[in-house]
Amino acid sequence: MKKLPSEILAKYEAVIGLEIHVQLSTQSKMFATEAAGLAPGPNRHVSLIAMAHPGALPSINLGGVEKAVRFGMAIHGEIAQTCYFDRKHYFYPDSPKGYQMTQDGKPYCMGGRIEFPMPDGEIRGIDLHHIHIEEDAGKSLHQAGKPYTQVDLNRAGTPLIEIVTLPTLHEPEEAGALMAEVRRLVRYLDVGDGDMEKGNLRCDANISIRPKGVKTLGTRAEIKNVNSINFVIRALKYEFQRQVQLVEAGEEIVQETRTWDAQAGKTFGMRDKENAHDYRYFPEPDLLPIHLSEAWMSARKAELLELPIDRYRRYLEAGLSVNESLALIEQIQLSAYFDQLVEQVDSSKTAANWLLGPVKAFLNQSGQSIEQFPLGVDQLVELITWVKKGQFSRQVAIAQVLPAWVESPSAPLERIAQQLDLLGKPEADEIGKILQEVLDAFPKEANRLKQGEMKLIGFFIGQANKKFKGKADPKAIKTAVMEWAKS
Ligand code: ADP
Ligand code: MG
């Protein structure tokens, strides 16, 4: 597809709405007792229910309901005290029942809103239509050259929630940022692992176009099962262009289901979109409705943690940059470590500099997460305090002390410093002596400093530091250099 001129694209507005599937990380499946999650081989997590033997009776997994409700409450949805399941009929070889158990007439959660930061830090939001609980299908495996299809039912019956947004986004990047937020949320709330590569978080991206200024909705295409943030953005950008091109050529957009081919960088038509009446929904007769008591709901409400977006706002208000704040909320444990650190070092900036600088670098290098970081908050505070007191410089702390301490975290900091020969600060007269040596070694620079070229102070501090191998208090050196310059 050739790229359209930007003045043509600028005449149109994209309208985007997502249907986001989140796999819930429960021990067992949604309506059966066999394990959900990783199996040792194909068709190992199956049961008469997964295989749809006649007469097999499903039952509801409360653990799945609890995770679904936790998510719904977190995004400020209205949790129904009573809801029920429906059958949605269609034929898939990997769904032996011939229908999916889902919620159509009375989903467990209505409305709600998800706020999310854009890559540049601006906070935007989207209102949700509803969230419902449903089961996943199995997997069909097609091997090249083989005249048959294999069916693996391990995934059949795994719990999902489907988050259905209103069609109110207008930029592909917003859809990407929303997916990133949902991933953060499911991990924060411990409702799923949010692993997009495995398909445990994926979306159907709906998009239509309309001339700018028009308020009615155009005919949409639905791009199925997109499982990467990057793909969501690319697929929507491609689809926007494709639809504009069609309209500009005087053709009509048909409502259809399309698929994103990352290799080709294009979407392809799969089938005409089914209409709701094709599915012949009706209430599932094998499952009782769910009733949630007031007491149970308030207990769940009380368990809710501060949301990533609220932490993000809090960090910005505390003076951190957009990038620092985004880095901290990427993982709740990192954010929690940071909050504890700030309590003791009294400066958000200092805490962020240490955590997102040397500590994060160590974690990245060793492939560890913050939970595995050998030094507790108290220990990091001790290290920061020693630097503040001038026992050794920040550079020495990062280059020598931190790497040594993470190797033997049970040792007291004193012993680490001793082993590195950092104890026993040079006395003031020794500082004077070494400074004199440095001044003698760079007479021209010394002269310029004497003439008032104060920017040379840094140069002499550096030189003196080298001589002390970082052992001296940088503030003491600075004072000595300044005194000499002014004397
Ligand atoms: P269905 O259940 O048949 O797929 P819905 O009306 O429930 O249809 O919408 C599904 C998703 O499509 C929602 O996320 C909604 O925001 C989005 N959507 C609906 N109409 C449009 C449209 N004209 N353009 C873009 N997205 C749309
Ligand atoms: Mg749909």
Coordinates of N, CA and C in Angstrom, one line a residue, residues 261-463:
D261 N -0.7 -9.4 10.1 CA 0.5 -10.2 9.8 C 1.7 -9.4 10.0
A262 N 2.4 -9.7 11.1 CA 3.6 -8.8 11.5 C 4.7 -8.9 10.4
Q263 N 4.9 -10.0 9.8 CA 5.9 -10.2 8.8 C 5.7 -9.3 7.7
A264 N 4.4 -9.3 7.2 CA 4.1 -8.5 6.0 C 3.8 -7.0 6.4
G265 N 3.6 -6.8 7.7 CA 3.2 -5.5 8.1 C 1.9 -5.0 7.6
K266 N 0.9 -6.0 7.4 CA -0.4 -5.7 6.9 C -1.5 -6.4 7.6
T267 N -2.7 -5.9 7.4 CA -3.9 -6.7 7.9 C -4.5 -7.4 6.7
F268 N -5.1 -8.6 7.0 CA -5.8 -9.3 5.9 C -7.2 -9.7 6.4
G269 N -8.1 -9.6 5.4 CA -9.5 -10.0 5.8 C -9.6 -11.5 6.1
M270 N -10.3 -11.9 7.1 CA -10.5 -13.3 7.5 C -11.9 -13.8 7.1
R271 N -12.9 -13.0 7.6 CA -14.3 -13.4 7.4 C -15.2 -12.2 7.7
D272 N -16.4 -12.3 7.2 CA -17.4 -11.3 7.6 C -17.6 -11.3 9.1
K273 N -17.9 -10.2 9.7 CA -18.2 -10.2 11.1 C -19.5 -10.8 11.4
E274 N -19.5 -11.8 12.3 CA -20.8 -12.4 12.7 C -21.6 -11.3 13.5
N275 N -22.9 -11.5 13.4 CA -23.8 -10.6 14.3 C -24.2 -11.4 15.5
A276 N -24.5 -10.7 16.5 CA -24.8 -11.3 17.8 C -25.9 -12.4 17.6
H277 N -26.9 -12.2 16.8 CA -27.9 -13.2 16.7 C -27.4 -14.5 16.1
D278 N -26.2 -14.5 15.4 CA -25.7 -15.7 14.8 C -25.2 -16.7 15.9
Y279 N -24.9 -16.2 17.1 CA -24.4 -17.0 18.2 C -25.4 -17.7 19.0
R280 N -26.7 -17.3 18.8 CA -27.8 -17.9 19.6 C -27.5 -18.0 21.1
Y281 N -27.2 -16.8 21.6 CA -26.9 -16.8 23.1 C -28.1 -17.3 23.9
F282 N -27.9 -18.0 24.9 CA -29.0 -18.2 25.9 C -28.3 -18.6 27.3
P283 N -29.0 -18.3 28.4 CA -28.5 -18.5 29.7 C -28.0 -20.0 29.9
E284 N -26.8 -20.1 30.4 CA -26.2 -21.5 30.6 C -27.0 -22.2 31.7
P285 N -27.6 -23.4 31.3 CA -28.5 -24.1 32.2 C -27.7 -24.9 33.2
D286 N -26.4 -25.2 32.9 CA -25.6 -26.0 33.8 C -24.9 -25.3 35.0
L287 N -25.0 -24.0 35.0 CA -24.3 -23.2 36.0 C -25.4 -22.3 36.7
L288 N -25.2 -22.2 38.1 CA -26.1 -21.4 38.8 C -25.6 -19.9 38.7
P289 N -26.5 -19.0 38.8 CA -26.1 -17.6 38.8 C -25.1 -17.3 40.0
I290 N -24.3 -16.3 39.9 CA -23.4 -15.9 41.0 C -24.0 -14.8 41.8
H291 N -24.0 -15.0 43.1 CA -24.5 -13.9 44.0 C -23.3 -13.6 44.9
L292 N -23.0 -12.3 45.0 CA -21.9 -11.8 45.8 C -22.4 -11.1 47.0
S293 N -22.1 -11.5 48.2 CA -22.7 -10.8 49.4 C -22.0 -9.5 49.6
E294 N -22.7 -8.6 50.3 CA -22.1 -7.3 50.6 C -20.8 -7.4 51.4
A295 N -20.8 -8.4 52.3 CA -19.6 -8.6 53.2 C -18.4 -9.0 52.3
W296 N -18.7 -9.9 51.4 CA -17.6 -10.5 50.6 C -17.0 -9.3 49.7
M297 N -17.9 -8.5 49.2 CA -17.5 -7.4 48.3 C -16.7 -6.4 49.1
S298 N -17.2 -6.0 50.3 CA -16.4 -5.0 51.0 C -15.0 -5.5 51.5
A299 N -15.0 -6.8 51.7 CA -13.7 -7.4 52.1 C -12.7 -7.3 50.9
R300 N -13.2 -7.6 49.7 CA -12.4 -7.4 48.4 C -12.0 -6.0 48.3
K301 N -12.9 -5.1 48.5 CA -12.6 -3.7 48.3 C -11.5 -3.2 49.2
A302 N -11.5 -3.8 50.5 CA -10.5 -3.4 51.5 C -9.1 -3.8 51.1
E303 N -9.0 -4.9 50.3 CA -7.7 -5.4 49.9 C -7.0 -4.6 48.8
L304 N -7.7 -3.7 48.2 CA -7.2 -3.1 47.0 C -6.0 -2.2 47.3
L305 N -5.0 -2.2 46.4 CA -3.8 -1.5 46.6 C -3.8 -0.2 45.8
E306 N -2.9 0.7 46.1 CA -2.8 2.0 45.3 C -2.5 1.6 43.9
L307 N -3.2 2.2 42.9 CA -3.1 1.9 41.5 C -1.8 2.5 40.9
P308 N -1.3 1.8 39.9 CA -0.1 2.4 39.2 C -0.2 3.8 38.8
I309 N -1.4 4.2 38.3 CA -1.6 5.6 37.8 C -1.6 6.6 39.0
D310 N -2.1 6.1 40.1 CA -2.0 7.0 41.3 C -0.6 7.2 41.9
R311 N 0.1 6.1 41.8 CA 1.6 6.2 42.2 C 2.3 7.1 41.2
Y312 N 2.0 7.0 39.9 CA 2.6 7.8 38.9 C 2.4 9.3 39.2
R313 N 1.1 9.6 39.5 CA 0.8 11.0 39.9 C 1.6 11.5 41.1
R314 N 1.6 10.6 42.1 CA 2.3 10.9 43.4 C 3.8 11.2 43.1
Y315 N 4.4 10.4 42.2 CA 5.8 10.6 41.9 C 6.1 11.9 41.2
L316 N 5.2 12.2 40.3 CA 5.3 13.5 39.5 C 5.2 14.6 40.5
E317 N 4.3 14.5 41.4 CA 4.1 15.6 42.4 C 5.3 15.7 43.3
A318 N 5.9 14.6 43.6 CA 7.1 14.6 44.5 C 8.3 15.2 43.7
G319 N 8.2 15.5 42.4 CA 9.3 16.2 41.7 C 10.1 15.3 40.8
L320 N 9.6 14.0 40.7 CA 10.4 13.1 39.8 C 10.0 13.4 38.3
S321 N 10.9 13.0 37.4 CA 10.6 13.3 36.0 C 9.6 12.2 35.5
V322 N 9.0 12.4 34.3 CA 8.1 11.5 33.7 C 8.8 10.1 33.6
N323 N 10.0 10.1 33.0 CA 10.7 8.8 32.8 C 11.0 8.1 34.1
E324 N 11.4 8.9 35.2 CA 11.6 8.2 36.5 C 10.3 7.6 37.0
S325 N 9.3 8.4 36.9 CA 8.0 7.9 37.4 C 7.5 6.7 36.7
L326 N 7.6 6.7 35.4 CA 7.2 5.6 34.6 C 8.1 4.4 34.9
A327 N 9.3 4.6 35.1 CA 10.2 3.4 35.4 C 9.8 2.8 36.7
L328 N 9.5 3.6 37.7 CA 9.1 3.1 39.0 C 7.8 2.3 39.0
I329 N 6.9 2.8 38.2 CA 5.6 2.0 38.3 C 5.5 0.8 37.4
E330 N 6.6 0.6 36.7 CA 6.6 -0.6 35.8 C 6.4 -1.8 36.6
Q331 N 6.9 -1.8 37.8 CA 6.8 -3.0 38.6 C 6.4 -2.6 40.1
I332 N 5.5 -3.3 40.6 CA 5.0 -2.8 42.0 C 6.1 -3.0 43.0
Q333 N 6.9 -4.0 42.9 CA 8.0 -4.2 43.9 C 9.0 -3.1 43.9
L334 N 9.3 -2.6 42.7 CA 10.2 -1.5 42.5 C 9.7 -0.3 43.2
S335 N 8.4 0.0 42.9 CA 7.7 1.1 43.4 C 7.6 1.0 45.0
A336 N 7.4 -0.2 45.5 CA 7.3 -0.4 46.9 C 8.7 -0.2 47.6
Y337 N 9.7 -0.7 47.0 CA 11.1 -0.5 47.5 C 11.4 1.0 47.5
F338 N 11.0 1.7 46.5 CA 11.3 3.1 46.4 C 10.6 3.9 47.5
D339 N 9.3 3.5 47.7 CA 8.5 4.2 48.8 C 9.2 4.1 50.2
Q340 N 9.7 2.9 50.4 CA 10.4 2.6 51.7 C 11.7 3.4 51.8
L341 N 12.4 3.5 50.7 CA 13.6 4.2 50.6 C 13.4 5.7 50.9
V342 N 12.4 6.3 50.3 CA 12.1 7.7 50.4 C 11.9 8.0 51.9
E343 N 11.1 7.1 52.6 CA 10.8 7.4 54.0 C 12.1 7.6 54.8
Q344 N 13.2 7.0 54.4 CA 14.4 7.1 55.2 C 15.4 8.1 54.7
V345 N 15.4 8.3 53.4 CA 16.4 9.3 52.9 C 15.8 10.7 52.7
D346 N 14.5 10.8 52.8 CA 13.9 12.1 52.8 C 14.0 12.9 51.5
S347 N 14.5 12.3 50.5 CA 14.5 13.0 49.2 C 14.2 12.1 48.1
S348 N 13.1 12.4 47.4 CA 12.6 11.5 46.3 C 13.7 11.4 45.2
K349 N 14.3 12.6 45.0 CA 15.3 12.6 43.9 C 16.5 11.7 44.2
T350 N 17.0 11.9 45.4 CA 18.1 11.0 45.8 C 17.8 9.5 45.7
A351 N 16.6 9.2 46.3 CA 16.1 7.8 46.2 C 16.0 7.3 44.8
A352 N 15.4 8.1 43.9 CA 15.3 7.7 42.5 C 16.6 7.6 41.8
N353 N 17.5 8.5 42.1 CA 18.9 8.4 41.5 C 19.6 7.1 41.8
W354 N 19.5 6.7 43.1 CA 20.2 5.5 43.5 C 19.5 4.3 42.9
L355 N 18.1 4.2 43.1 CA 17.4 3.0 42.7 C 17.4 2.9 41.2
L356 N 17.2 3.9 40.4 CA 17.0 3.8 39.0 C 18.4 3.9 38.3
G357 N 19.4 4.3 39.1 CA 20.8 4.4 38.5 C 21.5 3.1 38.8
P358 N 22.4 3.1 39.8 CA 23.3 1.9 40.1 C 22.5 0.6 40.4
V359 N 21.4 0.7 41.2 CA 20.7 -0.5 41.6 C 20.1 -1.1 40.3
K360 N 19.4 -0.3 39.5 CA 18.7 -0.8 38.3 C 19.8 -1.4 37.4
A361 N 20.9 -0.7 37.3 CA 22.0 -1.2 36.4 C 22.4 -2.6 36.8
F362 N 22.6 -2.7 38.2 CA 23.0 -4.0 38.7 C 22.0 -5.1 38.4
L363 N 20.7 -4.7 38.6 CA 19.6 -5.7 38.3 C 19.6 -6.1 36.8
N364 N 19.7 -5.1 36.0 CA 19.7 -5.4 34.5 C 20.9 -6.3 34.1
Q365 N 22.0 -6.0 34.7 CA 23.2 -6.8 34.4 C 23.1 -8.2 34.8
S366 N 22.6 -8.4 36.0 CA 22.5 -9.7 36.6 C 21.2 -10.4 36.3
G367 N 20.3 -9.8 35.5 CA 19.1 -10.4 35.1 C 18.2 -10.7 36.3
Q368 N 18.3 -9.9 37.4 CA 17.5 -10.1 38.5 C 16.4 -9.0 38.6
S369 N 15.3 -9.3 39.4 CA 14.3 -8.3 39.7 C 14.6 -7.8 41.1
I370 N 13.9 -6.7 41.5 CA 14.2 -6.1 42.7 C 13.9 -7.0 43.9
E371 N 13.0 -7.9 43.8 CA 12.8 -8.9 44.9 C 14.1 -9.7 45.2
Q372 N 14.9 -9.9 44.1 CA 16.1 -10.7 44.3 C 17.3 -9.8 44.7
F373 N 17.1 -8.5 44.8 CA 18.3 -7.7 45.1 C 18.8 -8.0 46.5
P374 N 20.1 -8.3 46.6 CA 20.6 -8.8 47.8 C 20.5 -7.7 49.0
L375 N 20.5 -6.5 48.7 CA 20.6 -5.5 49.7 C 19.1 -5.0 50.1
G376 N 18.8 -5.0 51.3 CA 17.5 -4.5 51.8 C 17.5 -3.0 51.8
V377 N 16.3 -2.4 52.0 CA 16.2 -1.0 52.0 C 17.1 -0.4 53.0
D378 N 17.2 -1.0 54.2 CA 18.0 -0.4 55.3 C 19.5 -0.3 54.9
Q379 N 19.9 -1.4 54.2 CA 21.3 -1.4 53.7 C 21.6 -0.3 52.7
L380 N 20.7 -0.1 51.8 CA 20.9 0.9 50.7 C 20.9 2.3 51.4
V381 N 20.0 2.4 52.4 CA 20.0 3.7 53.2 C 21.4 3.9 53.8
E382 N 21.9 2.9 54.4 CA 23.2 3.0 55.1 C 24.3 3.5 54.1
L383 N 24.3 2.9 52.9 CA 25.3 3.2 51.9 C 25.1 4.7 51.5
I384 N 23.9 5.1 51.3 CA 23.6 6.5 50.9 C 24.1 7.4 52.0
T385 N 23.8 7.0 53.3 CA 24.2 7.9 54.4 C 25.8 8.0 54.5
W386 N 26.5 7.0 54.2 CA 27.9 7.0 54.3 C 28.5 8.0 53.2
V387 N 27.8 8.0 52.1 CA 28.3 8.9 51.0 C 28.0 10.3 51.4
K388 N 26.8 10.5 52.0 CA 26.4 11.8 52.4 C 27.4 12.4 53.5
K389 N 27.8 11.5 54.4 CA 28.7 11.9 55.4 C 30.2 12.1 54.9
G390 N 30.4 11.7 53.6 CA 31.7 11.9 53.1 C 32.7 10.8 53.4
Q391 N 32.2 9.6 53.8 CA 33.2 8.5 54.1 C 33.9 8.1 52.8
F392 N 33.1 8.1 51.7 CA 33.7 7.9 50.4 C 32.8 8.5 49.4
S393 N 33.3 8.7 48.2 CA 32.5 9.4 47.2 C 31.4 8.6 46.6
R394 N 30.4 9.2 46.0 CA 29.3 8.4 45.3 C 29.9 7.5 44.2
Q395 N 30.9 8.0 43.5 CA 31.5 7.2 42.4 C 32.1 5.9 43.0
V396 N 32.8 6.1 44.2 CA 33.4 4.9 44.8 C 32.4 4.0 45.3
A397 N 31.3 4.5 45.9 CA 30.2 3.7 46.4 C 29.6 2.8 45.2
I398 N 29.5 3.5 44.1 CA 28.9 2.7 42.9 C 29.9 1.8 42.3
A399 N 31.1 2.2 42.1 CA 32.1 1.4 41.4 C 32.7 0.3 42.3
Q400 N 32.8 0.5 43.6 CA 33.5 -0.5 44.4 C 32.6 -1.1 45.5
V401 N 32.0 -0.2 46.3 CA 31.3 -0.7 47.5 C 30.0 -1.5 47.1
L402 N 29.2 -1.0 46.3 CA 28.0 -1.7 45.9 C 28.3 -3.1 45.3
P403 N 29.2 -3.2 44.3 CA 29.5 -4.5 43.8 C 30.0 -5.5 44.8
A404 N 30.8 -5.0 45.8 CA 31.4 -5.9 46.8 C 30.3 -6.3 47.8
W405 N 29.4 -5.3 48.1 CA 28.4 -5.6 49.2 C 27.4 -6.6 48.7
V406 N 27.0 -6.5 47.4 CA 26.0 -7.5 46.9 C 26.5 -8.9 46.9
E407 N 27.9 -9.0 46.8 CA 28.5 -10.3 46.8 C 28.4 -10.9 48.3
S408 N 28.6 -10.1 49.3 CA 28.4 -10.6 50.7 C 27.5 -9.7 51.5
P409 N 26.2 -9.8 51.2 CA 25.2 -8.8 51.8 C 25.1 -9.0 53.3
S410 N 25.5 -10.1 53.8 CA 25.3 -10.3 55.3 C 26.5 -9.6 56.1
A411 N 27.5 -9.2 55.4 CA 28.6 -8.5 56.0 C 28.2 -7.1 56.4
P412 N 28.7 -6.5 57.5 CA 28.4 -5.1 57.8 C 29.1 -4.2 56.8
L413 N 28.6 -3.1 56.5 CA 29.2 -2.1 55.6 C 30.6 -1.8 56.0
E414 N 30.8 -1.7 57.3 CA 32.1 -1.3 57.8 C 33.2 -2.3 57.3
R415 N 32.8 -3.6 57.3 CA 33.8 -4.6 56.9 C 34.1 -4.5 55.4
I416 N 33.0 -4.3 54.6 CA 33.2 -4.1 53.2 C 34.2 -2.9 52.9
A417 N 33.9 -1.8 53.6 CA 34.7 -0.6 53.4 C 36.2 -0.9 53.8
Q418 N 36.3 -1.6 54.8 CA 37.6 -2.0 55.3 C 38.4 -2.8 54.3
Q419 N 37.7 -3.8 53.8 CA 38.3 -4.7 52.8 C 38.7 -3.9 51.6
L420 N 38.0 -2.9 51.2 CA 38.3 -2.1 50.1 C 39.3 -1.0 50.4
D421 N 39.8 -1.0 51.7 CA 40.7 0.0 52.1 C 40.2 1.4 52.0
L422 N 38.9 1.6 52.4 CA 38.3 2.9 52.2 C 38.1 3.5 53.6
L423 N 38.5 2.8 54.7 CA 38.4 3.4 56.0 C 39.6 4.3 56.3
G424 N 39.5 5.0 57.4 CA 40.6 5.9 57.8 C 40.7 7.0 56.8
K425 N 39.9 8.0 57.0 CA 39.9 9.2 56.1 C 41.2 9.9 56.2
P426 N 41.7 10.5 55.2 CA 42.9 11.3 55.3 C 42.6 12.5 56.2
E427 N 43.6 12.8 57.0 CA 43.4 14.0 57.9 C 43.4 15.2 57.1
A428 N 43.0 16.3 57.7 CA 42.9 17.6 57.0 C 44.3 18.0 56.5
D429 N 45.4 17.8 57.3 CA 46.7 18.3 56.8 C 47.2 17.4 55.7
E430 N 46.7 16.1 55.7 CA 47.1 15.3 54.6 C 46.4 15.8 53.3
I431 N 45.2 16.2 53.4 CA 44.5 16.8 52.3 C 45.3 18.0 51.7
G432 N 45.7 18.8 52.7 CA 46.5 20.0 52.3 C 47.8 19.6 51.5
K433 N 48.4 18.5 52.0 CA 49.7 18.1 51.5 C 49.5 17.6 50.0
I434 N 48.5 16.8 49.9 CA 48.2 16.2 48.5 C 47.8 17.3 47.6
L435 N 46.9 18.2 48.1 CA 46.5 19.3 47.2 C 47.7 20.1 46.7
Q436 N 48.6 20.3 47.6 CA 49.8 21.0 47.2 C 50.6 20.3 46.1
E437 N 50.7 18.9 46.2 CA 51.3 18.1 45.2 C 50.6 18.3 43.9
V438 N 49.3 18.3 43.9 CA 48.5 18.5 42.7 C 48.7 19.9 42.1
L439 N 48.7 20.9 42.9 CA 48.9 22.2 42.4 C 50.3 22.4 41.8
D440 N 51.3 21.7 42.4 CA 52.6 21.8 41.9 C 52.7 21.1 40.5
A441 N 51.9 20.0 40.4 CA 52.0 19.2 39.2 C 51.3 20.0 38.0
F442 N 50.4 20.9 38.3 CA 49.7 21.6 37.2 C 49.8 23.1 37.5
P443 N 51.1 23.7 37.3 CA 51.3 25.1 37.7 C 50.5 26.0 36.9
K444 N 50.3 25.7 35.5 CA 49.6 26.7 34.7 C 48.1 26.8 35.1
E445 N 47.5 25.6 35.4 CA 46.1 25.6 35.8 C 46.0 26.3 37.2
A446 N 47.0 26.0 38.0 CA 46.9 26.6 39.4 C 46.9 28.1 39.3
N447 N 47.7 28.6 38.4 CA 47.8 30.0 38.2 C 46.5 30.6 37.8
R448 N 45.9 29.9 36.8 CA 44.6 30.4 36.2 C 43.5 30.4 37.3
L449 N 43.6 29.4 38.2 CA 42.6 29.3 39.3 C 42.8 30.5 40.2
K450 N 44.1 30.8 40.5 CA 44.4 31.9 41.4 C 43.9 33.2 40.8
Q451 N 43.9 33.3 39.4 CA 43.4 34.5 38.8 C 41.9 34.6 38.8
G452 N 41.3 33.6 39.3 CA 39.8 33.6 39.5 C 39.0 32.8 38.5
E453 N 39.7 31.9 37.7 CA 39.0 31.0 36.8 C 38.4 29.9 37.6
M454 N 37.3 30.1 38.2 CA 36.8 29.2 39.2 C 36.3 27.8 38.7
K455 N 36.1 27.8 37.3 CA 35.6 26.5 36.8 C 36.7 25.5 36.9
L456 N 37.9 25.9 37.2 CA 39.0 24.9 37.3 C 39.0 24.2 38.7
I457 N 38.1 24.6 39.6 CA 38.0 23.9 40.9 C 37.7 22.4 40.7
G458 N 36.8 22.2 39.7 CA 36.4 20.8 39.5 C 37.6 20.0 39.0
F459 N 38.4 20.6 38.2 CA 39.6 19.9 37.7 C 40.5 19.4 38.8
F460 N 40.7 20.4 39.8 CA 41.6 20.0 40.9 C 41.0 19.0 41.9
I461 N 39.7 19.2 42.0 CA 39.0 18.2 42.9 C 39.2 16.8 42.3
G462 N 39.1 16.7 41.0 CA 39.2 15.4 40.3 C 40.6 14.9 40.5
Q463 N 41.6 15.7 40.3 CA 43.0 15.3 40.4 C 43.3 14.8 41.8

